[in-house]
Structure formats: C-alpha cells, structure tokens
XYZ file of C-alpha atoms in Angstrom:
766
model
C -30.633 44.409 160.523
C -26.904 44.129 159.757
C -25.204 46.776 157.609
C -24.734 46.017 153.921
C -21.370 44.843 152.566
C -20.839 48.251 150.964
C -21.519 50.178 154.169
C -19.333 47.793 156.156
C -16.419 48.317 153.762
C -16.820 52.090 153.871
C -17.013 52.061 157.670
C -13.908 49.892 157.961
C -12.068 52.024 155.377
C -12.909 55.202 157.261
C -11.703 53.663 160.496
C -8.469 52.538 158.880
C -7.856 55.978 157.291
C -8.506 57.703 160.594
C -6.118 55.379 162.398
C -3.389 55.836 159.776
C -3.793 59.634 159.896
C -3.512 59.495 163.677
C -0.364 57.423 163.387
C 1.271 59.972 161.129
C 0.560 62.764 163.632
C 1.599 60.967 166.803
C 3.464 57.860 167.867
C 1.564 54.606 168.534
C -0.682 54.830 171.567
C 1.218 53.382 174.536
C -0.169 50.297 176.196
C -1.336 51.006 179.733
C 0.592 48.894 182.222
C -1.590 47.376 184.928
C -0.919 44.471 187.218
C -2.308 41.274 185.759
C -1.576 38.182 183.690
C -1.922 40.029 180.374
C -0.045 43.245 181.106
C 1.716 44.564 178.013
C -0.303 42.477 175.590
C -2.624 43.695 172.857
C -5.561 41.410 172.083
C -7.992 41.589 169.166
C -11.327 39.941 170.018
C -13.943 39.357 167.325
C -17.598 39.087 168.260
C -16.730 41.366 171.162
C -20.261 42.613 171.727
C -21.779 39.140 171.964
C -22.627 37.233 175.146
C -19.282 35.434 175.417
C -17.306 38.215 173.727
C -18.316 40.839 176.278
C -17.118 38.712 179.189
C -13.844 37.890 177.399
C -13.203 41.603 176.836
C -13.957 42.386 180.491
C -11.619 39.679 181.747
C -8.804 40.785 179.408
C -9.145 44.334 180.673
C -9.058 43.092 184.265
C -5.831 41.244 183.523
C -4.169 44.347 182.104
C -4.395 43.835 178.337
C -5.144 46.471 175.766
C -8.156 45.243 173.817
C -9.398 45.802 170.292
C -13.108 45.046 170.263
C -14.190 43.936 166.780
C -17.706 43.377 165.528
C -20.187 44.366 162.862
C -22.434 46.674 164.875
C -20.685 49.976 165.654
C -23.415 51.198 168.007
C -23.251 48.057 170.139
C -19.472 48.206 170.264
C -19.377 51.861 171.293
C -22.062 51.338 173.933
C -20.190 48.366 175.345
C -16.944 50.352 175.375
C -18.515 53.092 177.455
C -20.047 50.573 179.843
C -16.755 48.727 180.297
C -14.726 51.877 180.796
C -17.077 53.038 183.522
C -17.411 49.670 185.251
C -13.939 48.174 184.969
C -11.783 51.164 185.718
C -9.820 50.683 182.525
C -8.185 53.684 180.923
C -9.711 54.880 177.639
C -6.419 54.105 175.863
C -6.840 50.499 176.877
C -9.939 49.840 174.770
C -10.486 50.368 171.046
C -13.730 49.581 169.180
C -13.505 48.713 165.467
C -16.587 47.942 163.408
C -15.993 45.697 160.417
C -17.311 42.451 158.940
C -14.514 39.878 159.054
C -16.426 37.470 156.825
C -15.255 39.862 154.091
C -11.515 39.312 153.612
C -10.873 42.919 152.641
C -12.536 44.270 155.752
C -10.621 41.783 157.915
C -7.342 43.125 156.543
C -8.438 46.732 157.073
C -9.501 45.953 160.623
C -6.167 44.375 161.517
C -4.307 47.294 159.919
C -6.351 49.740 161.997
C -5.549 47.849 165.201
C -1.846 47.809 164.347
C -1.897 51.496 163.507
C -3.430 52.258 166.905
C -1.334 50.036 169.177
C 1.660 49.166 167.039
C 1.511 45.453 167.796
C -0.775 42.455 168.166
C -0.124 39.663 170.656
C -3.389 37.769 170.941
C -6.057 37.057 168.317
C -9.313 35.618 169.637
C -11.652 34.405 166.904
C -14.898 34.413 168.847
C -17.324 35.847 166.270
C -19.823 33.678 164.483
C -23.450 33.221 163.630
C -26.215 30.738 164.314
C -26.713 29.500 160.753
C -30.087 28.323 159.437
C -31.875 26.199 162.031
C -33.311 23.520 159.776
C -32.940 19.775 159.246
C -30.573 18.973 156.387
C -33.443 18.287 154.003
C -34.739 21.864 154.386
C -31.513 23.892 154.478
C -31.532 26.912 152.120
C -28.713 26.810 149.573
C -29.547 29.986 147.640
C -30.818 33.440 148.489
C -33.997 32.666 146.558
C -34.669 29.637 148.740
C -33.896 31.647 151.868
C -36.330 34.400 150.887
C -39.025 31.829 150.116
C -38.574 30.309 153.579
C -38.635 33.734 155.212
C -41.859 34.517 153.379
C -43.274 31.324 154.853
C -42.369 32.451 158.378
C -38.795 31.167 158.865
C -36.661 33.397 161.147
C -33.425 32.348 159.423
C -31.272 35.012 157.783
C -28.440 32.917 156.314
C -27.921 30.378 153.572
C -25.593 27.418 154.096
C -22.697 29.211 152.399
C -23.399 32.383 154.423
C -23.048 30.345 157.603
C -19.797 28.786 156.386
C -18.392 32.256 155.758
C -19.562 33.597 159.122
C -18.203 30.659 161.111
C -15.068 29.289 159.442
C -14.443 31.984 156.833
C -14.447 34.820 159.355
C -11.760 33.192 161.517
C -9.719 32.222 158.467
C -9.798 35.799 157.162
C -8.628 37.150 160.501
C -5.777 34.639 160.635
C -4.639 35.536 157.120
C -4.769 39.242 157.956
C -3.020 38.991 161.338
C -0.475 36.173 160.922
C 2.142 38.227 159.024
C 2.221 40.690 161.932
C 2.376 38.203 164.814
C 5.688 37.693 166.550
C 7.061 34.711 168.421
C 5.090 34.248 171.635
C 1.799 35.367 170.091
C -1.347 33.345 170.690
C -4.337 32.598 168.461
C -7.469 31.256 170.146
C -10.268 29.895 167.973
C -13.604 29.530 169.744
C -15.500 26.492 168.488
C -18.254 24.523 170.246
C -18.426 21.037 171.741
C -21.474 20.497 169.533
C -19.086 20.357 166.573
C -18.296 16.822 167.773
C -21.720 15.661 168.969
C -25.178 15.107 167.548
C -26.954 18.454 167.143
C -30.346 18.095 165.560
C -31.295 20.618 162.882
C -28.038 22.589 163.152
C -25.806 21.095 160.448
C -25.167 24.504 158.880
C -23.744 25.667 162.235
C -21.755 22.695 163.467
C -20.242 21.557 160.145
C -18.203 24.776 159.663
C -17.322 24.704 163.377
C -16.036 21.144 162.979
C -13.949 22.285 160.027
C -12.646 25.099 162.251
C -11.396 22.491 164.722
C -9.172 20.854 162.125
C -8.213 24.261 160.756
C -6.900 25.216 164.211
C -4.886 22.035 164.543
C -3.351 22.357 161.088
C -2.687 26.074 161.587
C -0.871 25.306 164.835
C 1.402 22.884 162.998
C 2.188 25.499 160.360
C 2.723 28.479 162.675
C 4.397 26.580 165.518
C 7.884 26.792 163.988
C 7.489 30.600 164.039
C 6.801 30.564 167.771
C 3.082 31.288 167.380
C 0.732 29.039 169.287
C -2.805 28.154 168.194
C -5.413 26.508 170.402
C -9.124 25.756 170.249
C -11.724 26.310 172.951
C -14.820 24.131 172.963
C -17.556 25.744 175.048
C -20.243 23.343 176.149
C -23.872 24.314 176.622
C -23.539 27.636 178.443
C -25.899 28.216 181.370
C -28.514 30.604 179.973
C -32.115 30.835 178.939
C -30.928 30.864 175.345
C -29.457 27.363 175.409
C -32.562 25.980 177.091
C -34.665 27.568 174.352
C -32.418 25.959 171.738
C -32.732 22.545 173.376
C -36.509 22.907 173.661
C -36.704 23.659 169.937
C -34.636 20.550 169.242
C -36.995 18.443 171.335
C -39.869 19.632 169.153
C -37.977 18.949 165.909
C -37.039 15.471 167.133
C -40.581 14.729 168.309
C -39.022 14.019 171.722
C -40.343 14.705 175.217
C -39.555 18.110 176.692
C -36.145 18.159 178.380
C -34.779 15.176 176.438
C -31.977 17.019 174.649
C -30.790 18.841 177.767
C -30.832 15.638 179.807
C -28.834 13.774 177.170
C -26.050 16.338 177.205
C -25.986 16.643 180.998
C -25.721 12.863 181.282
C -22.380 12.951 179.437
C -20.825 15.401 181.940
C -18.311 13.941 184.352
C -18.467 16.879 186.770
C -21.244 17.778 189.191
C -20.516 21.277 190.458
C -21.225 22.922 193.786
C -23.071 26.174 194.201
C -22.248 28.967 196.685
C -23.800 26.965 199.491
C -21.613 23.968 198.548
C -24.592 22.013 197.287
C -23.865 19.661 194.390
C -25.872 20.336 191.274
C -25.747 19.070 187.719
C -25.677 22.191 185.604
C -24.073 23.748 182.584
C -20.759 25.644 182.494
C -20.875 29.459 182.543
C -19.626 32.249 180.315
C -17.011 33.059 182.957
C -15.641 29.512 182.642
C -15.089 30.077 178.927
C -13.563 33.540 179.397
C -11.172 32.335 182.107
C -9.911 29.599 179.805
C -9.298 32.140 177.053
C -7.453 34.397 179.506
C -5.120 31.504 180.313
C -4.512 30.814 176.602
C -3.670 34.464 175.947
C -1.239 34.624 178.862
C 2.354 33.447 179.059
C 1.176 30.749 181.438
C 0.106 28.786 178.354
C 3.455 29.052 176.566
C 3.757 25.247 176.360
C 0.332 24.724 174.813
C -0.383 24.620 171.101
C -2.504 22.493 168.763
C -4.654 21.632 171.789
C -8.378 21.601 172.429
C -9.714 22.988 175.714
C -13.180 21.675 176.519
C -15.180 23.931 178.827
C -17.986 21.423 179.272
C -18.053 20.147 182.873
C -16.274 17.081 181.540
C -18.587 16.041 178.695
C -17.350 12.724 177.327
C -17.054 13.399 173.607
C -14.718 11.658 171.154
C -12.118 13.728 169.331
C -12.764 11.853 166.105
C -14.930 8.892 165.153
C -12.441 6.784 163.217
C -11.208 3.359 162.274
C -8.683 1.947 159.810
C -9.346 -0.802 157.279
C -7.644 -4.047 158.263
C -9.521 -6.391 155.925
C -9.364 -6.965 152.194
C -12.520 -5.899 150.321
C -13.809 -9.265 149.119
C -16.452 -8.814 146.425
C -17.631 -12.394 145.874
C -20.948 -11.768 147.673
C -21.320 -8.142 146.576
C -24.159 -7.852 144.065
C -25.395 -4.500 142.821
C -27.605 -5.949 140.094
C -30.771 -3.910 139.701
C -29.371 -1.015 141.768
C -28.669 2.559 140.708
C -25.927 4.531 142.442
C -24.553 8.032 142.125
C -20.828 8.749 141.879
C -20.460 12.519 142.364
C -17.070 14.019 141.584
C -15.591 17.282 140.360
C -12.671 17.391 137.966
C -11.146 14.018 138.996
C -12.373 12.184 135.864
C -9.910 9.285 135.992
C -10.548 8.560 139.685
C -14.299 8.896 139.245
C -14.296 6.483 136.302
C -12.363 3.832 138.238
C -14.795 4.110 141.149
C -17.768 3.993 138.781
C -16.407 0.928 136.973
C -16.043 -1.019 140.205
C -19.708 -0.330 140.961
C -20.706 -1.266 137.404
C -18.759 -4.541 137.639
C -20.870 -5.344 140.675
C -23.882 -5.019 138.378
C -25.069 -1.517 139.316
C -26.187 1.264 136.995
C -24.035 4.328 137.719
C -24.986 7.996 137.449
C -21.586 9.683 137.122
C -21.941 13.328 138.172
C -19.054 15.647 137.266
C -18.454 19.299 138.059
C -18.197 20.776 134.554
C -19.279 20.120 130.990
C -15.609 19.615 130.070
C -15.300 16.860 132.658
C -18.515 15.244 131.395
C -17.223 15.183 127.818
C -13.866 13.790 128.965
C -15.657 10.956 130.770
C -17.815 10.170 127.721
C -14.711 10.004 125.529
C -13.004 7.614 127.960
C -15.885 5.135 128.144
C -15.810 1.959 126.062
C -18.596 0.143 124.269
C -18.580 -2.837 126.605
C -20.918 -4.364 129.170
C -19.398 -2.515 132.138
C -19.030 0.985 130.672
C -22.499 0.903 129.130
C -23.845 0.996 132.703
C -22.122 4.356 133.381
C -24.056 7.530 132.506
C -22.058 10.802 132.821
C -23.946 14.013 133.609
C -23.404 17.526 134.971
C -23.416 17.807 138.768
C -22.120 21.304 139.604
C -22.078 22.040 143.336
C -21.952 25.783 142.727
C -25.310 25.469 140.982
C -27.638 23.456 143.237
C -30.234 23.195 140.471
C -27.939 20.834 138.523
C -27.978 18.454 141.469
C -31.748 18.277 141.658
C -32.057 18.064 137.860
C -29.717 15.080 137.720
C -31.516 13.246 140.503
C -34.875 13.902 138.863
C -33.952 11.169 136.353
C -33.898 8.447 138.997
C -36.218 5.574 138.054
C -39.170 5.555 140.495
C -39.253 1.751 140.352
C -35.641 1.075 141.337
C -34.826 4.328 143.126
C -31.284 5.327 144.076
C -29.605 2.840 146.405
C -26.656 4.966 147.383
C -24.007 7.513 146.474
C -20.240 7.905 146.509
C -19.313 11.583 146.877
C -15.818 12.826 146.075
C -14.558 16.370 146.764
C -15.506 19.124 144.329
C -11.863 19.564 143.306
C -8.938 17.237 142.792
C -6.005 17.108 145.201
C -4.191 19.672 143.076
C -6.522 22.554 143.952
C -5.594 23.480 147.532
C -1.849 23.527 148.145
C -1.002 26.774 149.977
C -0.286 27.217 153.669
C -3.471 28.201 155.510
C -2.295 31.670 156.552
C -1.143 32.323 152.970
C -4.294 31.171 151.165
C -5.761 33.545 148.602
C -9.266 34.954 148.782
C -10.182 32.712 145.835
C -8.858 29.654 147.678
C -10.923 30.330 150.782
C -14.060 31.170 148.831
C -13.788 28.019 146.694
C -13.248 25.862 149.751
C -16.122 27.352 151.736
C -18.725 27.628 148.975
C -17.908 24.712 146.703
C -16.252 22.109 148.915
C -17.785 22.533 152.363
C -21.172 24.021 151.496
C -21.301 21.845 148.384
C -21.070 18.682 150.490
C -23.999 19.884 152.594
C -25.883 20.656 149.382
C -25.411 17.121 148.086
C -26.556 15.704 151.417
C -29.670 17.883 151.194
C -30.531 16.733 147.673
C -30.021 13.067 148.529
C -32.088 13.433 151.696
C -34.893 15.050 149.713
C -34.786 12.285 147.093
C -34.877 9.502 149.672
C -37.733 11.178 151.514
C -39.996 10.917 148.482
C -38.388 7.950 146.733
C -36.635 5.590 149.151
C -35.437 2.312 147.576
C -37.781 -0.487 148.544
C -36.627 -2.506 151.538
C -33.250 -0.771 151.706
C -31.537 1.783 153.888
C -29.846 4.208 151.457
C -26.107 4.681 151.856
C -23.771 7.573 151.139
C -19.995 7.207 151.088
C -18.011 10.429 151.149
C -14.569 9.615 149.730
C -11.548 11.901 149.927
C -8.951 12.480 147.249
C -5.660 10.667 147.411
C -2.487 12.037 148.996
C -1.847 15.629 147.832
C 1.903 15.360 148.630
C 1.856 18.546 150.754
C 0.534 17.206 154.041
C -3.197 16.936 153.204
C -3.872 20.003 155.350
C -6.961 21.189 153.493
C -8.172 17.613 153.110
C -8.160 17.223 156.893
C -10.282 20.358 157.311
C -12.810 18.973 154.833
C -12.636 15.604 156.594
C -13.639 17.182 159.905
C -16.529 19.085 158.375
C -17.923 16.037 156.587
C -17.506 13.891 159.700
C -19.841 16.257 161.533
C -22.218 16.401 158.575
C -22.476 12.607 158.685
C -22.985 12.608 162.459
C -25.869 15.086 162.242
C -27.347 13.382 159.166
C -27.380 9.972 160.848
C -29.081 11.425 163.916
C -31.687 13.419 162.022
C -32.484 10.564 159.658
C -32.834 8.020 162.437
C -35.017 10.268 164.594
C -37.294 11.272 161.728
C -37.668 7.692 160.509
C -38.512 6.619 164.055
C -41.194 9.298 164.284
C -42.649 8.273 160.910
C -41.614 11.447 159.074
C -39.340 9.516 156.710
C -39.788 6.067 155.154
C -36.352 4.780 156.188
C -33.167 6.062 157.834
C -30.083 6.869 155.755
C -26.546 5.879 156.663
C -23.213 7.427 155.755
C -19.496 6.871 156.198
C -16.373 8.636 155.019
C -13.433 6.835 153.388
C -10.118 8.679 153.728
C -7.758 7.788 150.901
C -4.989 10.279 151.632
C -3.565 8.108 154.391
C -2.336 5.700 151.669
C -0.171 6.533 148.650
C 0.114 3.051 147.140
C -0.721 2.100 143.568
C -3.757 0.018 144.488
C -5.161 2.528 147.009
C -8.008 3.824 144.855
C -9.052 0.340 143.755
C -9.034 -0.772 147.397
C -11.169 2.222 148.457
C -13.638 1.814 145.575
C -14.075 -1.862 146.407
C -14.653 -1.102 150.092
C -17.266 1.463 149.056
C -19.040 -1.241 147.036
C -19.123 -3.497 150.100
C -20.724 -0.720 152.125
C -23.250 0.173 149.424
C -24.518 -3.276 148.417
C -24.454 -5.170 151.695
C -26.195 -4.627 155.030
C -22.922 -3.823 156.720
C -22.968 -0.707 158.933
C -19.711 0.592 160.368
C -20.442 2.815 163.403
C -17.199 4.786 163.116
C -17.646 7.697 160.727
C -14.130 8.009 159.313
C -12.662 4.902 157.702
C -8.998 5.442 156.937
C -7.011 3.550 154.356
C -4.078 1.740 155.963
C -0.713 3.328 155.281
C 0.378 0.049 153.698
C -2.317 -2.330 152.508
C -0.156 -5.434 152.800
C 0.831 -4.701 156.416
C -2.778 -4.132 157.470
C -4.577 -6.803 155.470
C -1.913 -9.324 154.531
C -2.616 -8.891 150.815
C -1.570 -6.377 148.192
C -4.438 -6.777 145.748
C -7.666 -5.022 146.710
C -10.052 -7.504 145.118
C -9.962 -10.696 143.109
C -13.293 -11.067 141.332
C -14.394 -14.640 140.633
C -11.207 -16.173 142.025
C -12.282 -15.175 145.539
C -14.665 -18.131 145.521
C -11.658 -20.475 145.471
C -9.681 -18.968 148.301
C -9.476 -21.270 151.293
C -11.487 -24.013 149.558
C -8.619 -26.536 149.760
C -6.819 -25.117 152.763
C -4.527 -27.689 154.399
C -4.504 -30.110 151.467
C -1.266 -31.359 149.852
C -1.088 -32.081 146.144
C 1.269 -33.919 143.790
C 0.880 -32.914 140.131
C 2.862 -34.495 137.302
C 3.414 -32.442 134.173
C 3.004 -29.268 136.185
C 5.262 -26.863 134.279
C 2.596 -25.533 131.908
C -0.817 -26.140 130.379
C -3.430 -28.077 132.329
C -1.029 -29.203 135.046
C 0.337 -25.715 135.673
C -3.128 -24.118 135.882
C -4.422 -26.855 138.165
C -1.456 -26.177 140.420
C -2.160 -22.441 140.369
C -5.852 -22.761 141.209
C -5.272 -25.325 143.954
C -2.557 -23.123 145.475
C -4.887 -20.103 145.330
C -7.493 -22.302 147.031
C -5.078 -22.865 149.911
C -3.423 -26.193 149.028
C 0.306 -26.909 149.148
C 1.442 -28.049 145.747
C 4.348 -30.122 144.351
C 4.812 -29.559 140.621
C 6.941 -32.084 138.741
C 8.083 -31.999 135.113
C 11.122 -32.440 132.947
C 12.131 -28.827 132.221
C 13.515 -26.878 135.184
C 13.189 -23.430 133.570
C 9.480 -23.839 132.836
C 8.831 -25.185 136.328
C 10.592 -22.225 137.925
C 8.647 -19.737 135.814
C 5.340 -21.370 136.769
C 6.253 -21.473 140.471
C 7.317 -17.803 140.503
C 4.025 -16.675 138.967
C 1.985 -18.712 141.480
C 4.021 -17.431 144.437
C 3.459 -13.823 143.344
C -0.280 -14.429 143.300
C -0.194 -16.049 146.739
C 1.745 -13.053 148.091
C -0.912 -10.684 146.732
C -3.646 -12.721 148.404
C -1.775 -12.758 151.689
C -1.079 -16.454 152.285
C 1.544 -17.127 154.935
C 5.003 -18.165 153.640
C 3.906 -18.406 150.008
C 7.246 -19.749 148.770
C 6.894 -22.782 151.021
C 3.444 -23.523 149.612
C 4.643 -24.315 146.079
C 7.549 -26.738 145.490
C 8.984 -27.984 142.206
C 10.893 -31.082 141.145
C 12.604 -30.979 137.751
C 14.040 -33.713 135.488
C 11.088 -35.991 136.174
C 10.261 -38.317 133.277
C 7.166 -40.298 134.245
C 8.218 -43.073 131.869
C 10.968 -43.920 134.388
C 9.978 -45.793 137.543
C 12.769 -44.194 139.549
C 11.438 -40.728 138.775
C 8.008 -41.724 140.120
C 9.511 -42.933 143.397
C 11.482 -39.709 143.642
C 8.318 -37.618 143.100
C 6.388 -39.314 145.911
C 9.301 -39.146 148.352
C 9.955 -35.453 147.613
C 6.287 -34.570 148.176
C 6.162 -36.425 151.481
C 9.385 -34.783 152.606
C 8.062 -31.306 151.744
C 4.498 -31.644 153.039
C 4.287 -34.853 155.097
C 1.249 -36.207 153.234
C -0.484 -36.430 149.857
C -4.188 -35.603 149.736
C -4.578 -35.214 145.985
C -2.733 -37.029 143.185
C -3.139 -35.545 139.722
C -1.700 -37.734 136.969
C -1.385 -35.156 134.223
C 2.002 -35.820 132.599
C 2.305 -37.712 129.360
C 3.960 -37.866 125.956
C 2.574 -37.241 122.471
C 3.677 -40.647 121.160
C 5.712 -41.656 118.120
C 3.339 -40.078 115.569
C 3.564 -42.993 113.117
C 1.146 -45.427 111.522
C 0.489 -48.437 113.711
C 2.269 -50.833 111.312
C 5.419 -48.714 111.489
C 5.604 -48.450 115.307
C 8.494 -50.207 117.029
C 7.931 -52.183 120.226
C 10.059 -49.677 122.144
C 7.794 -46.848 120.972
C 4.732 -48.642 122.297
C 6.406 -49.337 125.612
C 7.603 -45.729 126.080
C 4.173 -44.224 125.340
C 2.282 -46.747 127.433
C 4.753 -46.397 130.319
C 4.455 -42.601 130.373
C 0.721 -42.247 129.729
C -0.750 -45.335 131.369
C 1.601 -47.408 133.514
C 2.937 -44.321 135.365
C -0.599 -43.583 136.527
C -1.002 -47.083 137.966
C 2.468 -46.929 139.518
C 1.787 -43.646 141.312
C -1.646 -44.840 142.404
C -0.057 -47.974 143.855
C 2.381 -45.847 145.867
C -0.141 -43.231 147.060
C -3.329 -45.191 147.824
C -1.933 -46.906 150.958
C -1.030 -43.464 152.320
C -4.509 -42.150 151.589
C -6.120 -45.174 153.238
C -4.011 -44.673 156.327
C -4.969 -40.976 156.648
C -8.616 -41.734 155.879
C -9.037 -39.549 152.810
C -7.670 -38.834 149.374
C -8.515 -37.954 145.806
C -6.978 -39.093 142.501
C -7.490 -37.391 139.140
C -6.202 -38.979 135.946
C -6.063 -36.652 132.955
C -7.032 -38.555 129.824
C -7.907 -37.294 126.328
C -10.888 -36.992 124.036
C -8.936 -39.156 121.601
C -8.804 -41.974 124.084
C -12.469 -42.634 123.282
C -15.653 -41.969 125.216
C -18.400 -44.212 126.472
C -20.506 -43.993 123.341
C -18.071 -42.844 120.667
C -14.486 -43.441 119.611
C -12.729 -40.654 117.772
C -10.135 -41.816 115.237
C -6.654 -40.329 115.646
C -4.598 -41.150 112.531
C -0.887 -41.885 113.057
C -1.307 -41.665 116.856
C -2.446 -45.138 117.773
C 0.031 -45.524 120.650
C -1.185 -42.249 122.221
C -4.859 -43.095 121.721
C -4.473 -46.604 123.147
C -2.563 -45.323 126.189
C -5.226 -42.738 126.929
C -8.014 -45.229 126.410
C -6.310 -47.403 128.974
C-alpha cells in the first residue's frame, strides 16, 4: 500500500520544515570529498529504493557524490540508507533520504527545496522513478477509478488507471524538472531514464510505454531549451534487464499473445547485435544488467559527458530499434478513385472547430457520413451554426466527444449503425495549437495536468473506445483505420506537439501489434491499422486541405503505409510538384492527352478558351489563336497558373498564343499553322472554333462581300486549315480534327430558322 496524497504532502512538508530549520541553525552540510568521478557533486535520484535506483545510488556513492535518495516509501528509503552506509563506507553526511511523491507537483517542489536546504546545491537530477501501469491490452485499459475498482474486484492486480500511469511516468519527471531547473547551474546534468520498449512493440503495456515514449521527446526538447544555459539533458534506454522479473513479464506477454513460451524473449534477443562473454569468456546471448544501466548514468552525471546533450544512450546489448518510424509525403493526394459512399467515419477534435469542419467536409465530399466529435458543448454549437443546408454538410453530424469524460466517447459511438459500422476515424488533439506555449521547465501545474490527462491519456482513451467498437462491430470486409492528425504549426517550435507525437507513435505501434496478434488468434474479427499525420512541419495555406485529403486516401482505400509518422513536406510544391492538394473531377483529365499538340482557332474565350484549358490540364501543348491580344494573354495566364498548381513541367512553354489572327484571311491561317509547328514540331489535334456572327441582315439585303466574309471565316477557313494539316497528320500516322458548328446550322432531322442571320446559318450548315 502506498501512502495517501495527504500523508505524502504532510511527510514532505515536515521534511522540508526540518531541513529549513536545520539550515537556519547551521551552515549547509559540507559535501564529503572522496576520490572518484563524481567528487563534489550532489545528485538527486528518484525511485532510489527500486531495483535500478539502488544500484545507481551505490555507484554514485562509490564515485564520491553526495546523494539525495527520493522515493515514496520512507521505510524502504531509510532501510536502504542504513544498508548502503554500512556496506559502501560512505559517510552519513553523504546520503540523505527524502520521502515524497513527485507525481504531485507540490511535493516535488518541497522535495527539491529540502535537498537544496541540506546540501546547498544540486548538480545532477536522475529521473529514475516510475510505475508499471495497468497491464492490459488497449481494449481493456481502465480509464476511471470506477473501472479500475471493477477490474480489481474481478481479480486484476493493477493499481493504476491510464492517467495515473501517465502521471507516474512522464508527470513525475516533468515535475522534478520544473522544481529543479531554476536551481541548476551551468554544467549540471539531467538524466531521464526511459526504456527501449518505448520504441518497440510491447504487448499489453500501452499505458506504460506511451508515457515513456513521450518522455523521450520531452528529454530531447528539454535539452534544446536548457542547453543555452549550460545544462545538459540526456535519456537512458535500458533494455530488458537480466532478472527473473523480466522473464515473468515476457512469459505473461506470451500468454496474452497466444504465442509459444519464450517467443517474446527470443524476439527481443534476436535484435541484439552483441553476444557477451561470461567470466569464463564463454559467449552467451543474454540481457544487459542493472550495473550496465548504472554505469551509463554515472558517466552522464560526470564531467566526462560534458559534450553530450539531447542524446539517447541505449543499454540494450545493441538492440536494433529505430529512433522514429517516419516518412514524408512526396505525392499529391489524388481523390479521383477515393469513394467513401456508404461509409461512416469519426472526426474527433477538441476546440479546433474550423479545422475539424474542413477535415469533415473533405470526407463528406468523398461520400462518407461524418460523426464530428468536439470537446465541449460550445464547440458543438459553433459547428452546427457553421454548417450549411447543402448535400455535403448534411452528411456531417456534430456531437459531444469530451476526452475528460470517457462516457461521452462510448455514448457517441453507441449511435453507430450496426449495418454499416464505423469504417475509420481521424483524431485531432484535444486542444488547438494555442493551448501549450510555455517552455517545458516553466509549464504550470494546469498545463502539465491538461497535457497528461486530456491529451496523452485522452488519445489512449479514444483508441480504447474504437478498439472496443471494432471488436463487437467491425465493418464488413474492411480493416478499420484510425488517423491521428496533429495541429498545424504553433509558431513556437512545436515542442509540446513533438512530445504528443512521440506518445501517439508508440500507441499506434502497440495497437497495431495487439490488433494483429489478436485477430490472428481469432480473438478479434479483423485487425485495425493506424497512422499519424504531422501537420506542423508545414505552414502553407493549403496544408490542412492536403492533410485532410491524404487522410481520406488512407481511410477509403486499401493503402497501408508501414511508417507510423507521416510528415507534411515543408513546402508542398517542392515535394510533390504541385501546389493544390486535390482537384476533384478534373483529376480524371490529367495526363489523358499527354504529349499531344493542339491548334485552336478562336481560343481567347468561350468554347475555344475552355477547350484549350481542359486539353492543357490533360497534358497537351496548346496554341491558342484569336484576334484580341489582351484576351488571349488573360486566358493563357489563367491556364498557366492552373498547370503550375498541378505540377506540369515548364507550364509557360505548354501554352502559346498568337494574336491578330483573322481566320477570314488566308495569310493568317498559314501563319497559325507555321507558328504551331515552330513551337511544338507537330499538330495532333486541329480545332476549328473561330468564326464571325455574320452581317445580321435579311437575306435580300446582304451584299456579296458580306456573304464572302462570313463564308470565308466560318466555312472556307475550316477547309483551308484541314488542307494544310491533314498531310502532316497522315505523315505522322495519327490526328484528330474537330469543327465547331452551331445548332442553327441545322441538324439531320430538323432545321432551326434563324431570322436575319442567313449568312451565318448557311456557313455553319456547310
């Protein structure tokens, strides 16, 4: 049994008062100088009475440091102190035991104050304390105390909820950093003890490894923030430590996975590069030891590590584990084959109503029905007010989805249609990018609590609810998908966003593994798949639209990207060649006429201009001719802009214009053909679109010159251009000619009268 919060606070307060009283009576206790690598240094070690902590304390004493042993259990600490003093030869002044619970920010501050009052300084902070977290698959993790008690009543040995574990693993270290950082001087060292399992599969231990993964990124970001002050921060990743305990853990995992005994241990050993020798120099594949971890931490506390910061030290016998599973988008999110018709998806957000609506609308345009979950009633009402009464928005259904109240998650998902099920989900953070802006060592208690309970634990809670839903109601014939999507750039370095990124990466890794193993064993109907899209690596206008479209491609197609983290490119155009994220129906044209060369008369506006645009979008090179230069230039500029957005190479060279072309003049026709051949070298398509409206007089009033002008422009010019182009087409073996006529030129079965326009009608009939 651990002491209550109240008793822990009173114990820590008493310790602090006693230390302060002692300080008033006498000067700070002098540090005992002994030969060793840590002589003159004062180190505070949390979790000091644990398996690793005890060895770290012993080694620090051996190297001459004064040590503050911190932990929750006073009796264990005092007993260990007596044992160490008698066995190590350390002076009593060299070892101080302080009992406090660092998962409580107030107690962490009191503990650091007591250490400073006793020794007058602090040189090394070792965040070694932690807890095991609930040992359950994601689907069964307890989110509330009521759920935890129900599981304990059913025989579960667990003593923590998901948020408890987050506080005991990441929160504890964060509290100690916030308490100690203001008192650390240049040359000080912070060592955060993580685990290599924060970057590997670890069945049934999401509540443990997700906060540890977040701790990894926390360490890196903290090092960047404290480095300019001369304070170094590093992370130690112990591997599976040689002990009966780790073999018991692995055996339990084998049972959960329905795997043969020894499978988990063998898998981890197989990733180790190093085979070690025993005392008899015999090679043996084994696990690293507690001493290996402690020796690494001694090095990081000593001045020998002065050049190391923001580094990870893996004490794993060389386990080959990636730092981060990542990729960057280098393709445009084409949506022409993306069809969400008949699907229902969840878009879960917090207070980012505008972003959530844009993401939801992309999914609705693909045909899906969207459950839009928001973090407060105010956000729900804001979303309802922003929706329109149109085909797309009518598919979007806002509802409350509060991560601080897990019951709202399950209530919302209870509405899923049993026939269609829920195909997938897009999960945004619980807060917008505005929420977390402070430096890590300067964060408030409210900041840390909101991040741990709502952001980090909330993401695990959503994963649990989705996993439960898909266990009982998997969509028929589909593997459900979840896309965790970050906020955009927060303009202050995205420090907190990176911590959340690391935690969710590990959540996805464990979820994939658990889901796959349980589906393989028949415990689940189908495996689930997840990815994470990181938007904060791009600050461009179209970034959100690009990300939402990529999410749609992942949700409604069979595509599976093995890398967990999918970063937005810093510049979309540099990575993909196009600036627009998606193009809707026009995507079906792109590339359709690639390599073709087109001559279009009357191409400055109307039918001719739009034909030129669509053919250029389809990949053709286009010559537009007309009389008015200003209209031609305007049309060309608009087409070139569209080609640039798509990403065609040298878009300006793909569209040429030729002004002052009157198709009633034979010389202008010759000029048009020659200019096209000079620009493109060939003519694949001829589109005779140009013409004149005619004299607009009764037939009896028309002059011969009027007839000739209209017929020359609307009829003879077509024949003239055909005469010039057909030999070229015959020679190249292909070609296409389109003559644009008019309804008033008459049809096969009907002639439509056109009063006062007989010259026009006759020319078009011809």
